[in-house]
XYZ file of C-alpha atoms in Angstrom:
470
model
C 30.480 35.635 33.631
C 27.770 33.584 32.624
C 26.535 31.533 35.410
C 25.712 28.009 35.427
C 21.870 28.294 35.854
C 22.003 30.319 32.408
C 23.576 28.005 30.251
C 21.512 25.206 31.936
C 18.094 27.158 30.818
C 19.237 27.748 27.588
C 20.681 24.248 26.603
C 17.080 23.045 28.014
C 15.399 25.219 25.391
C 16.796 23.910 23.069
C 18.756 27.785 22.073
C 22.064 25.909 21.599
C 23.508 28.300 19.626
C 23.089 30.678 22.439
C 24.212 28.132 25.012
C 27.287 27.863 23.387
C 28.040 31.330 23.309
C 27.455 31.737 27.344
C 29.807 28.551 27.509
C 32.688 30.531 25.743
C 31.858 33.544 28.312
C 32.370 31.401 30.719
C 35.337 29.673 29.625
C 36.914 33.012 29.393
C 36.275 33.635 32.896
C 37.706 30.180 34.166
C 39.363 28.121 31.118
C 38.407 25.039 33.646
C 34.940 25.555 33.857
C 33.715 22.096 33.783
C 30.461 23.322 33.162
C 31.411 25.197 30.395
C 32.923 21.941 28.649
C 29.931 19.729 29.683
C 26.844 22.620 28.154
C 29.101 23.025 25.061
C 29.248 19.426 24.421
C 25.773 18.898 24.722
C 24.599 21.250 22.521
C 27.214 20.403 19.830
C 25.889 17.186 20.067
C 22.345 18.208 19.478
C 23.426 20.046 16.238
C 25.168 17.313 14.976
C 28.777 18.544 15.243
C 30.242 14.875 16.758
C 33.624 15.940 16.654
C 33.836 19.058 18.587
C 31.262 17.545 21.052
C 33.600 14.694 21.773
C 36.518 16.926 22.723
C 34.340 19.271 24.625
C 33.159 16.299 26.939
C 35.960 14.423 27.157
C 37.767 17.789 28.671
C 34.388 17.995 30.861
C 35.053 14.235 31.634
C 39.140 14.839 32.480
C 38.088 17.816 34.797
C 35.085 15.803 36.615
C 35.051 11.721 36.472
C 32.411 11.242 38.937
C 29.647 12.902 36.860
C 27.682 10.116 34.764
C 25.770 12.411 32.571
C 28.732 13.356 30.683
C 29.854 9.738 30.102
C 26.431 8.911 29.011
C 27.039 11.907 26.452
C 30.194 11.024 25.117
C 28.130 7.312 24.489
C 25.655 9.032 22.562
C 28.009 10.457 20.435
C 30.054 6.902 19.826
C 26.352 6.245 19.274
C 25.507 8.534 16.786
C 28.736 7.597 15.205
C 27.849 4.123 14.813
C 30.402 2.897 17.017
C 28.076 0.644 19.346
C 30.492 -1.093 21.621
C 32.091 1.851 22.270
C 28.777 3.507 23.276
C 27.941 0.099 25.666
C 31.228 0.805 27.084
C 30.445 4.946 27.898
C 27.428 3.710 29.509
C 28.626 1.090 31.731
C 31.756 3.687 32.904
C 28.109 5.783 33.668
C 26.510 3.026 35.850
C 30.596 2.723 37.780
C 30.299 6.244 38.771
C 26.348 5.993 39.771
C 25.077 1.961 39.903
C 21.378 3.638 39.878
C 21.500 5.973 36.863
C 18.524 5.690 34.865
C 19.206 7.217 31.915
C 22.036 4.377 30.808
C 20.164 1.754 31.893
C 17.675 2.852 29.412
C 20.043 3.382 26.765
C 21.887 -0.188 26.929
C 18.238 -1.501 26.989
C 17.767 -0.217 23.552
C 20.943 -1.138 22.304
C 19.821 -4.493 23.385
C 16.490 -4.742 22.223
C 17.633 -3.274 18.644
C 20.019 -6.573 18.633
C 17.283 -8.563 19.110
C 18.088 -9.690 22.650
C 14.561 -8.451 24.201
C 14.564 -10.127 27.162
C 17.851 -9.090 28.473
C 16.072 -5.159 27.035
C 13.080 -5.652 29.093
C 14.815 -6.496 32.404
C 16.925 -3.424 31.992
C 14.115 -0.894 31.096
C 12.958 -2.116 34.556
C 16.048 -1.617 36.272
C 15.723 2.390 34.541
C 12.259 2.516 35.302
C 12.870 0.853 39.172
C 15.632 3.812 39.296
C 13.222 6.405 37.867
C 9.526 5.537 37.354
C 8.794 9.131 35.147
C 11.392 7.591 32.634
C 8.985 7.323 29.741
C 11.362 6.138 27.022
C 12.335 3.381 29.753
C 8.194 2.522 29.687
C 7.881 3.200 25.736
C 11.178 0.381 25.223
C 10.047 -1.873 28.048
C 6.164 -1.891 25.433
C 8.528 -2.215 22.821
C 10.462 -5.451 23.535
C 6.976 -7.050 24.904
C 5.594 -6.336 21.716
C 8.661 -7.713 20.164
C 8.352 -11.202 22.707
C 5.121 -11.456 21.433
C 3.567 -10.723 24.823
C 0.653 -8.318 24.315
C -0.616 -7.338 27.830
C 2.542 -6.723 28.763
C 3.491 -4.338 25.653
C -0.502 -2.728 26.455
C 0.304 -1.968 30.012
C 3.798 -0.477 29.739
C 2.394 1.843 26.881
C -0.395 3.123 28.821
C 1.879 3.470 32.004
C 4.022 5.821 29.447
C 0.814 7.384 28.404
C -0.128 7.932 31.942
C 3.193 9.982 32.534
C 2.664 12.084 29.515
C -0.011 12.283 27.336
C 2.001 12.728 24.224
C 5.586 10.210 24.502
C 6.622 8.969 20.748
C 6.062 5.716 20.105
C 3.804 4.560 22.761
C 0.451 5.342 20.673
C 2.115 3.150 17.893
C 2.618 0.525 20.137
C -0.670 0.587 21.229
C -1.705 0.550 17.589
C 0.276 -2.592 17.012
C -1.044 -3.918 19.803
C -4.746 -3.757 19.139
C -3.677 -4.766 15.563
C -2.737 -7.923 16.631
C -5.181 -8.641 19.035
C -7.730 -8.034 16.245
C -9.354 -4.410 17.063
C -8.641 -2.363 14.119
C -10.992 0.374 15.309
C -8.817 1.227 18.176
C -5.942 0.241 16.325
C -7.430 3.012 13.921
C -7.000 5.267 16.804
C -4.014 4.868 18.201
C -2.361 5.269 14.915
C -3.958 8.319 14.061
C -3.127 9.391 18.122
C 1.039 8.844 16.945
C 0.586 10.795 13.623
C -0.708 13.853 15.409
C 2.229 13.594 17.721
C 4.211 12.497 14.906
C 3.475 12.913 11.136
C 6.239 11.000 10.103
C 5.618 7.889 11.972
C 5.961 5.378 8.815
C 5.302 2.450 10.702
C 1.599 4.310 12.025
C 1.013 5.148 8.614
C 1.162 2.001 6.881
C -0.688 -0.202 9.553
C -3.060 2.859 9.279
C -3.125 2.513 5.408
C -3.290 -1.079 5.348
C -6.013 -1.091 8.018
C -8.295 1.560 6.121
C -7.773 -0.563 3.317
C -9.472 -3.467 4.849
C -12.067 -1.775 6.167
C -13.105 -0.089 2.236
C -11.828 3.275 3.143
C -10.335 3.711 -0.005
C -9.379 7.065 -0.572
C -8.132 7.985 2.788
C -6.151 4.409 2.753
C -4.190 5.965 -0.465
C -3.333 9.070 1.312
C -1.713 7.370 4.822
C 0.205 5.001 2.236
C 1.312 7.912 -0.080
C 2.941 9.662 2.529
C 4.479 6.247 4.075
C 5.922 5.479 0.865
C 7.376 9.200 0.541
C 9.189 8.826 4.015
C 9.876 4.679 3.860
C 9.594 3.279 0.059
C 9.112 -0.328 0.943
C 7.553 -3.239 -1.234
C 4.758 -3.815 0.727
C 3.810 -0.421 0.849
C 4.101 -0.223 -2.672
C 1.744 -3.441 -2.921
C -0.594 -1.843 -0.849
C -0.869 1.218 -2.552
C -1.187 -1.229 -5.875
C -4.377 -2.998 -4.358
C -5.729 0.636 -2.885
C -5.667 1.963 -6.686
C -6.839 -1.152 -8.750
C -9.928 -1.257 -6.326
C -10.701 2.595 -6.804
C -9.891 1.982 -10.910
C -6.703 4.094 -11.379
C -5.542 1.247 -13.404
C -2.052 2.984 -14.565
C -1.539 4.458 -11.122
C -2.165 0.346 -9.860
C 0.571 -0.529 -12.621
C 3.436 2.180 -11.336
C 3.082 0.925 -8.114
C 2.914 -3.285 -9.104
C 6.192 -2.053 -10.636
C 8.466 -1.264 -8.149
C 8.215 -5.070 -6.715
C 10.301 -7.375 -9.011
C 7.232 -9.731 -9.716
C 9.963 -12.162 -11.616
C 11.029 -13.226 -7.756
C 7.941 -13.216 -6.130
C 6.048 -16.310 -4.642
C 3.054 -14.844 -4.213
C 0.917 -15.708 -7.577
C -1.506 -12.507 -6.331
C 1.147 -10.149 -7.704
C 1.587 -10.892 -11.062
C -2.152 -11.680 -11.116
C -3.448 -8.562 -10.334
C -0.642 -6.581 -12.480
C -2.087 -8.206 -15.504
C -5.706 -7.406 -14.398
C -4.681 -3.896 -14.413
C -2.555 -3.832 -17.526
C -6.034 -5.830 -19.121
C -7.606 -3.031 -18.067
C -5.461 -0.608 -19.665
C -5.637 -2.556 -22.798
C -1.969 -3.516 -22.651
C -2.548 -6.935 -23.393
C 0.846 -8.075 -24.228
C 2.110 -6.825 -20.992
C -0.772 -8.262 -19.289
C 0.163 -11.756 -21.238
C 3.669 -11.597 -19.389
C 2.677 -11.086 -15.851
C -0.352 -13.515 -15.903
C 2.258 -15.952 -17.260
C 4.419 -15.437 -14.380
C 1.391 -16.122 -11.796
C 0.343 -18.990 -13.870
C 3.839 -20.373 -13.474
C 3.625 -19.886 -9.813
C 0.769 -22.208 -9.781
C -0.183 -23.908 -12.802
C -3.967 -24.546 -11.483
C -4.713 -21.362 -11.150
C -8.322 -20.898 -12.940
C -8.768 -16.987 -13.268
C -5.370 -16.091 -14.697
C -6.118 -19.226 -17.369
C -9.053 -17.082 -17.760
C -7.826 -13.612 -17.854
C -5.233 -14.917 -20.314
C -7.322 -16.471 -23.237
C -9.465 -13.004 -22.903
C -6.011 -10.754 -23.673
C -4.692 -13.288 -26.149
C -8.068 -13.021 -28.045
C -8.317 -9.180 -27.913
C -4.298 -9.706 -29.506
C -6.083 -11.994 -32.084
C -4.080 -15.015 -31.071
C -7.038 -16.959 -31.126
C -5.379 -20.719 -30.902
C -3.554 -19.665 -27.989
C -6.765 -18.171 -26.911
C -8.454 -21.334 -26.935
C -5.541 -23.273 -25.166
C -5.689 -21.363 -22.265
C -9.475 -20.836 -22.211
C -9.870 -24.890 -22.395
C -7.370 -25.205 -19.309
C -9.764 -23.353 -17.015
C -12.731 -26.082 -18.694
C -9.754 -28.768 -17.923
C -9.906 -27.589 -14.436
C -13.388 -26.679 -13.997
C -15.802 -28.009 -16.500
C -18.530 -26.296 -15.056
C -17.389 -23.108 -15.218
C -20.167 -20.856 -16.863
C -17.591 -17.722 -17.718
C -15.356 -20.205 -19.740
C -18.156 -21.847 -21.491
C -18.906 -18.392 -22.506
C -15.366 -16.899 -23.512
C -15.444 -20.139 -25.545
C -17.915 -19.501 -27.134
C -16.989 -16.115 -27.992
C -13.852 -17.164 -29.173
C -15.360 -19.812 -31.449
C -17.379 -16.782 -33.163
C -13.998 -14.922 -34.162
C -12.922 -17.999 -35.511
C -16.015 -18.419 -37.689
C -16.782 -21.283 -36.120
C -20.425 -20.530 -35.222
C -21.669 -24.319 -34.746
C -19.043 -24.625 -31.706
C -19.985 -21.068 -30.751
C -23.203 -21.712 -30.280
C -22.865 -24.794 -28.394
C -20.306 -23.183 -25.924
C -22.595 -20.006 -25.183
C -25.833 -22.754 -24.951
C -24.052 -24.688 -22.191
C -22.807 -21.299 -19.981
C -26.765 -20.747 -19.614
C -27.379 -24.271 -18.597
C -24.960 -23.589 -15.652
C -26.186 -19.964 -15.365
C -29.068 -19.175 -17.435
C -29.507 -15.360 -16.172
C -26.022 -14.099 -17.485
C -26.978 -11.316 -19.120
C -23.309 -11.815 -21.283
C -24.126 -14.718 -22.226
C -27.564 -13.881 -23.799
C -25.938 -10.896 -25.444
C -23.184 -13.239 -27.189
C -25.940 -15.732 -28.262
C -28.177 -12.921 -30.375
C -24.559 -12.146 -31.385
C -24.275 -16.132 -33.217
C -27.995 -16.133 -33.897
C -27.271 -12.841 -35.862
C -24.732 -14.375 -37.567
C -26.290 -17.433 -38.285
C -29.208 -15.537 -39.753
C -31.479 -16.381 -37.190
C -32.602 -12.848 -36.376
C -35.919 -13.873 -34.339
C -33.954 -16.082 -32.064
C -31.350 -13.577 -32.227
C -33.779 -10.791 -30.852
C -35.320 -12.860 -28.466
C -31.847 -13.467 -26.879
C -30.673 -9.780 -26.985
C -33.944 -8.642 -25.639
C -33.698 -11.074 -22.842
C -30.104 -9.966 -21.829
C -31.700 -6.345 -21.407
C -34.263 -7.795 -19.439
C -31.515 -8.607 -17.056
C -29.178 -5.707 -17.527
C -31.448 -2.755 -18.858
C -28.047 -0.584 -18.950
C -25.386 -2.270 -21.223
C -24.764 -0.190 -24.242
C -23.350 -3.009 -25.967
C -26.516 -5.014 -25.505
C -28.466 -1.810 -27.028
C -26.045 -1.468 -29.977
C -26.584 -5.003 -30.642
C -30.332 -4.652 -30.873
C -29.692 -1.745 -33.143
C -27.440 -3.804 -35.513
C -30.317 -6.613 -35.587
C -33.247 -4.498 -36.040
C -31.548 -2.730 -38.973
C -31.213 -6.260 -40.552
C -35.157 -6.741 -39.804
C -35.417 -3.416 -41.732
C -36.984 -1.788 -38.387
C -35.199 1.648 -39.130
C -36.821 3.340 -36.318
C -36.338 1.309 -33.632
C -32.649 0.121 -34.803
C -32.304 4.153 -34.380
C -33.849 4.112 -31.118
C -31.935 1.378 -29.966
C -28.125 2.621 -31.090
C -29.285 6.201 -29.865
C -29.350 4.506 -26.507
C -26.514 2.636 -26.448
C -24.773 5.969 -27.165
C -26.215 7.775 -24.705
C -25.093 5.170 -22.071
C -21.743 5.020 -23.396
C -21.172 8.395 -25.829
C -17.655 7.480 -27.233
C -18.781 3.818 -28.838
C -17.154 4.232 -32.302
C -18.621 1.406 -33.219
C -22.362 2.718 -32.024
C -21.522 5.955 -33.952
C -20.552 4.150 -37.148
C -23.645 2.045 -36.701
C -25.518 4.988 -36.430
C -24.024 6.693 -39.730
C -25.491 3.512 -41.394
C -28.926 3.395 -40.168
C -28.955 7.258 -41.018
C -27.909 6.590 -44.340
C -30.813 3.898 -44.989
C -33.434 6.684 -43.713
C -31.784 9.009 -45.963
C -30.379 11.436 -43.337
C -27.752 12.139 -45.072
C -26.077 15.219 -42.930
C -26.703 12.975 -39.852
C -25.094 10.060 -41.102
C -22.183 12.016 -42.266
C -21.761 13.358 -38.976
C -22.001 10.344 -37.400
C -19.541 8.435 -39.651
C -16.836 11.496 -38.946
C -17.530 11.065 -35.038
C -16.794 7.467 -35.612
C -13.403 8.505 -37.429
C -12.941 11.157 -35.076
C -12.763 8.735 -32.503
């Protein structure tokens, strides 16, 4: 016969299917064996198999009423079974057989703090702790419902008093986390977190906070990995948001756009949503998709200047150009001072042919900002066009001046030096443009031209199939 010290070891190990076995030994020795019953149960609890633990401790139970462990048992497994009040009730027939047993104090606690009655929860964690003070779940749910009241120091002290039991309970690090979170110290919330996830990987709540908190603090990259793996284990839409905002700010537009997309932006109040969706669909050149969402924010709050903004520039790379103007004269209807509208004006004006009202939009953005580079660029652009190639030079030159590295700017200066019949340094200047920015079509097909003029005629065939290539 197995004896009772045996089966004891082994179900504390955690070797249930080898508990078992040395129950049935002993069962065959003594078909009464409460013992027997009572091991059996527990470890057919721990491997899930409800049913067969039930009728093992409820024979354990019949043969011995006056042990409260295996009441507190046969609760778990109502428990696990989803049958609540029938677990309260298990655990109350534990605290009639012993009025000071810890362990169902602690568990009615959680039941109670899971319903959202935390101060009834917090009262009895004390009564477990009060009957055993190295209870650390009691401690860890006692932090819990604190944190829950809204009562930090309290939640702070019966963490670390967990933490001072054992150095590794789950759940109290998290706490902690939450904890400094709220009381504005994301550095040690920063630690805490990362304290649960080495106890616990798959702590979703610890990685998150710990995602969200990264995120704040610029650490990009390792912000997207905590939030990857808390949206594998606990898909939720703010995850997904933050994992949205994590990727638009590192420029992985598309990955941005599959996240923006599991949140229904149609029902959300927050304008920032459908805002930033758009920015990254912009970005992605899907302007008709970005059109939709930065409708949606706009309808959310019709006074909101940079989705006006952000909308005239996608309906004017769609060519809607009237449409493009509507929207781009709301954000001057809102803000007349605002140099970036003045400018997209301006430029919008120019497709239209209207090259008077261009110029007079571009000229008043530099009287509210005279060093934007864009806007100097756009004006050679009109002068150009207007056949003013000295004043158009001047102003292209200048917007180099202020941004020596825009390829645009460079092609530009290419386009307006071939009309000066400067071959050389219209080849100089589109050479540059391309070297900044190799896979300009538009630089490449400028550069089969100027070729062409200087009689290179291999070059500018090459350059006029890289063009077409592209």
């Amino acid at each position: 016969m197995t004896d009772l010290a045996t089966i004891q070891e082994l179900s504390a190990a955690g070797r249930h299917q080898e508990c078992l076995q040395a129950c049935q030994n002993a069962l065959q020795a003594n078909p009464e064996e409460t013992y027997a019953y009572k091991y059996a149960g527990k470890s057919l609890l721990a491997l899930g198999q409800f049913e067969k633990a039930q009728q093992c401790l409820l024979k354990a139970h019949q043969l011995d009423n006056s042990d409260p462990e295996i009441t507190k048992d046969i609760a778990n497994i109502f428990l696990n079974l989803g049958n609540r009040d029938s677990a309260t009730q298990w655990y109350e027939k534990a605290l009639e057989i012993n009025n000071n047993y810890a362990p169902a104090f602690n568990n009615i606690a959680n039941l109670k703090r899971q319903s959202g009655n935390n101060q009834e929860a917090v009262d009895l964690f004390k009564q477990s702790i009060q009957a055993d003070p190295k209870l650390i779940q009691a401690y860890v749910g006692a932090a819990a419902s604190f944190l829950a009241l809204g009562d930090l120091d309290q939640a702070e002290s019966f963490a670390e008093q967990a933490l001072g039991i054992n150095e590794n309970p789950p759940g109290a690090n998290e706490i902690l986390g939450l904890v400094f979170q709220n009381k504005s110290n994301p550095d040690r919330a920063i630690e805490c977190y990362q304290k649960e996830l080495s106890i616990n990987p798959k702590a979703s709540t610890s990685l998150l906070n710990l995602g969200l908190l990264l995120l704040q603090k610029g650490q990009i990259a390792a912000a997207v990995e905590s939030l990857t793996k808390a949206s594998a284990l606990a898909p939720s839409e703010q995850c997904a948001l933050l994992l949205a905002q994590a990727y638009q700010n590192l420029g992985q537009f598309k990955e941005a756009i599959l996240e923006y997309k599991k949140v229904n932006i149609n029902q959300s109040m927050n304008k920032m949503i459908p805002f930033n969706l758009g920015l990254c669909l912009l970005n992605t050149g899907n302007n008709i998709d970005a059109i939709k969402a930065l409708k949606i924010a706009i309808q959310l709050d019709k006074s909101f200047i940079p989705s006006w903004g952000n909308l005239g520039t996608a309906l004017k790379r769609e060519g809607r150009l009237k449409e493009a103007t509507q929207a781009t004269q709301k954000v001057l209807d809102l803000d007349p001072y605002n140099p970036t509208a003045h400018i997209n004006l301006g430029g919008i004006y120019k497709d239209l042919g209207q090259h008077d009202q261009a110029l007079a939009s571009t000229l008043k953005s530099l009287e509210l900002k005279p060093d934007s580079p864009t806007a100097h660029m756009n004006l050679g652009g009109i002068y150009r066009e207007l056949g003013n190639l000295d004043q158009a030079l001047a102003s292209t030159l200048k917007s180099l001046e202020l941004k020596p590295d825009n390829p645009t700017a460079h092609m530009n200066l290419g386009g307006i030096y071939k009309d000066l019949g400067q071959l050389d340094q219209a080849l100089a200047s589109t050479l540059k443009s391309l070297e900044l920015k190799p896979d300009n079509l538009t630089a490449h097909m400028n550069l089969g031209g100027i070729y062409k003029d200087l009689g290179q005629h291999d070059q500018a065939l090459a350059s006029t199939l890289k063009s077409l290539e592209l």
